[in-house]
Coordinates of C-alpha atoms in Angstrom, one line a residue:
X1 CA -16.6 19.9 6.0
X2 CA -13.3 19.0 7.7
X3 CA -10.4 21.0 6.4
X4 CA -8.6 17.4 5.6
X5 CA -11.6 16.8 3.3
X6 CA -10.4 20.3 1.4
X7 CA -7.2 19.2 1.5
X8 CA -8.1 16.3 -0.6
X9 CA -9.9 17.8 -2.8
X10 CA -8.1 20.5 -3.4
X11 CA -4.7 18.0 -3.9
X12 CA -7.1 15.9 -6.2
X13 CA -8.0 19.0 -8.0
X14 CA -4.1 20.0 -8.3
X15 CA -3.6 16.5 -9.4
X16 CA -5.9 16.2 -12.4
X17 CA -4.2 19.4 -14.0
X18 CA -1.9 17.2 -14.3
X19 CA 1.3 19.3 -13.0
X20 CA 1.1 17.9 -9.4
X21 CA 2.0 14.6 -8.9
X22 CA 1.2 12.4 -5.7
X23 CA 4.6 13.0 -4.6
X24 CA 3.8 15.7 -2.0
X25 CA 1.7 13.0 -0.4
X26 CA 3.8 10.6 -0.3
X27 CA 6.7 12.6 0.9
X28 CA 5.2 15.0 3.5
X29 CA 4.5 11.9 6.2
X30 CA 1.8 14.2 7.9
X31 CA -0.4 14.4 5.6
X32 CA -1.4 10.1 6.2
X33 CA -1.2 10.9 9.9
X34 CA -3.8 13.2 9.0
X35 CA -5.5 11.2 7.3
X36 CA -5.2 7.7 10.1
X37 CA -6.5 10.5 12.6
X38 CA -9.4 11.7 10.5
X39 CA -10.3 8.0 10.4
X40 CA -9.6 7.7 14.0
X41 CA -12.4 10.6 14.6
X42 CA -14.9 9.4 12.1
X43 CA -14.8 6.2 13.6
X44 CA -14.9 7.7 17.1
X45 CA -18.0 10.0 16.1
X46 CA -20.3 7.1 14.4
X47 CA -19.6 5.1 17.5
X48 CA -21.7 7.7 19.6
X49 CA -24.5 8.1 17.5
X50 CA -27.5 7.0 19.2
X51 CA -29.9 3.9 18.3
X52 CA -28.1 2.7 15.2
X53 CA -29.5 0.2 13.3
X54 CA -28.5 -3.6 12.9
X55 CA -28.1 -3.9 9.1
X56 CA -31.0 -6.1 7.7
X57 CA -28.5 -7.0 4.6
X58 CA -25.3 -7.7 5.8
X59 CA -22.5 -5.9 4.1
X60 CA -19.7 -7.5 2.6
X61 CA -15.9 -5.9 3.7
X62 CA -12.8 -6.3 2.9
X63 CA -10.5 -8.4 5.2
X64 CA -7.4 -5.7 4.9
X65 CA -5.6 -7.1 8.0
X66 CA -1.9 -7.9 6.3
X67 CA 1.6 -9.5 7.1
X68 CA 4.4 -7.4 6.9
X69 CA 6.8 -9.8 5.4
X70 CA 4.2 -11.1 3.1
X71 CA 3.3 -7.3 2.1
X72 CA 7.2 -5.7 1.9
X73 CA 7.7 -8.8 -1.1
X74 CA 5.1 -7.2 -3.3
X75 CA 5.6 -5.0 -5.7
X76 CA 4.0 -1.2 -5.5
X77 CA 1.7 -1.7 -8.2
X78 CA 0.7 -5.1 -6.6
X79 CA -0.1 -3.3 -3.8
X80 CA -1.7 -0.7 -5.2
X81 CA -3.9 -2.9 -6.6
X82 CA -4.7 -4.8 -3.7
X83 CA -5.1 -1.6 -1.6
X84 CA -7.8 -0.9 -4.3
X85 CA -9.8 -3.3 -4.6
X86 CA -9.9 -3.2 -1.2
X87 CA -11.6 0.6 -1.4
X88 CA -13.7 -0.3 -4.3
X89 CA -15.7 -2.9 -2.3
X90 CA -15.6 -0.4 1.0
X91 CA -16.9 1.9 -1.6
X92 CA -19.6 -0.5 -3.4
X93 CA -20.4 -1.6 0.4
X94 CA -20.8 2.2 2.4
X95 CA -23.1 3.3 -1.2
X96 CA -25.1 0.4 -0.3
X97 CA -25.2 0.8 3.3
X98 CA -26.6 4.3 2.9
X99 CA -29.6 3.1 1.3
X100 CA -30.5 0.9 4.8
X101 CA -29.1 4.2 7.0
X102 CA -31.8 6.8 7.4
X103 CA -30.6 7.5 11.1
X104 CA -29.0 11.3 10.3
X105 CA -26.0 11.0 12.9
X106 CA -25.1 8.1 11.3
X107 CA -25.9 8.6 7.4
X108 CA -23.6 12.0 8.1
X109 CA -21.0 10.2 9.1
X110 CA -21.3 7.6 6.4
X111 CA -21.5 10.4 4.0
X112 CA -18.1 11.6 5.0
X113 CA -16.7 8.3 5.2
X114 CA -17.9 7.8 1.7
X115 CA -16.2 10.9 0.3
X116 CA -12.5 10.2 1.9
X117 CA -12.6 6.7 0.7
X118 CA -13.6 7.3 -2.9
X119 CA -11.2 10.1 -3.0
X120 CA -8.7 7.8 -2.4
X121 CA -9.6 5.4 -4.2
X122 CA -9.7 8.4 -7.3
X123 CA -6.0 9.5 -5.9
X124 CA -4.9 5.9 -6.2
X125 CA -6.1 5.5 -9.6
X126 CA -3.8 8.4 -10.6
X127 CA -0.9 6.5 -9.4
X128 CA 0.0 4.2 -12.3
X129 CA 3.4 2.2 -12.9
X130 CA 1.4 0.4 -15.6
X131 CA -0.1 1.1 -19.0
X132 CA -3.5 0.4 -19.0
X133 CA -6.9 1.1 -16.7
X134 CA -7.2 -0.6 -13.3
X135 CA -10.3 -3.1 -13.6
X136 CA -12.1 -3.4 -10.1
X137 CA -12.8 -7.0 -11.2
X138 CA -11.0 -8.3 -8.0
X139 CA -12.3 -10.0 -5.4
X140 CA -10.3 -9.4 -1.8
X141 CA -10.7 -11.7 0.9
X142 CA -13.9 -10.1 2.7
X143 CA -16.6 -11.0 5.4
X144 CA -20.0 -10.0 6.2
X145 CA -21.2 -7.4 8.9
X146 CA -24.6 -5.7 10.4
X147 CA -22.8 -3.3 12.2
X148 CA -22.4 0.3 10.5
X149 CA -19.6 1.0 12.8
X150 CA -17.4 -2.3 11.2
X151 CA -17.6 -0.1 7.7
X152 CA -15.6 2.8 9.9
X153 CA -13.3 -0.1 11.8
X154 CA -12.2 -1.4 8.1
X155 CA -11.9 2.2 6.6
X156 CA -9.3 2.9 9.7
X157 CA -7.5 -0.3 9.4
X158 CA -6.7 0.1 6.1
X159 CA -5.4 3.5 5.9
X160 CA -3.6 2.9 9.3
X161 CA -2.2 -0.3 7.8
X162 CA -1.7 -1.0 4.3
X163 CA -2.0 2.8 2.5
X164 CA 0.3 4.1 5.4
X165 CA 2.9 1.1 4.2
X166 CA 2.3 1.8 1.1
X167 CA 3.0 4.9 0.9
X168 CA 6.2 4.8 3.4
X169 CA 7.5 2.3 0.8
X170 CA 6.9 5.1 -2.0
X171 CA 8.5 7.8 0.4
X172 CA 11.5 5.6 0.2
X173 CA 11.8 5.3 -3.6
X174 CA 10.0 9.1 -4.7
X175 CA 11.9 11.9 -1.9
X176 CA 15.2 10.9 -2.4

């Protein structure tokens, strides 16, 4: 297992005890470098598996390209919102895709991807300005895909785009 993976884990761990908060995330900058890099390599790593197969049920993924201006007017709860639903479908997507992958370079790497985006997805739930659960009963704007390697491309795109502005936008108001 990749020693970002224990990272995670062992941060989620720290987390749920309830005397860590998601500050140290959001302030040390190279921990989501780490992270964008890990997705980077994933990404990279499912793309040489050999003979991987078309998916016979399309998935359904997120569309988690942004604008910038459009983004930097939301709130951080709107956005952390938006940035999970956006996971949640990955999520529901990469749990379904597994069923249709039984290629082993590719399952594995589906199996990591799996286990970085549902702990962020857990991570993100933790980081509440609201009373209340989060309901996944959000639909992002999505699209349909055969490729096992667009579930990878979308993974990367998000935590390179939106999670990393999120994030910097936290850094600004939590590491004064």
């Amino acid at each position: 297992s990749s020693p970002g993976l224990l990272l995670l884990t062992s941060f989620l761990l720290h987390m749920e005890e309830g005397h860590a908060s998601p500050t140290r995330l959001v302030c040390d900058n190279r921990l989501i470098r780490k992270y964008i890099e890990e997705a980077k390599d994933m990404e990279k790593r499912v793309g040489q598996c050999q003979a991987l197969p078309t998916l016979t049920c399309p998935m359904v993924l997120p569309l988690v390209d942004f604008s910038l201006q459009q983004w930097k007017a939301k709130s951080n709860e709107t956005k952390r919102r938006e940035i999970l639903c956006d996971l949640a479908l990955l999520v529901g997507t990469m749990t379904g895709a597994q069923d249709q992958v039984t290629q082993e370079c590719g399952a594995q790497q589906l199996q990591q991807l799996y286990q970085h985006a549902n702990s962020f997805l857990r991570l993100l739930q933790t980081f509440s300005w609201e009373a209340g659960p989060w309901e996944p009963g959000c639909s992002p704007r999505s699209m349909e895909h055969t490729y096992i390697t667009s579930i990878f491309l979308t993974y990367r795109q998000l935590v390179q785009g939106k999670l990393r502005f999120f994030f910097y936008d936290l850094a600004k108001d939590l590491c004064k």
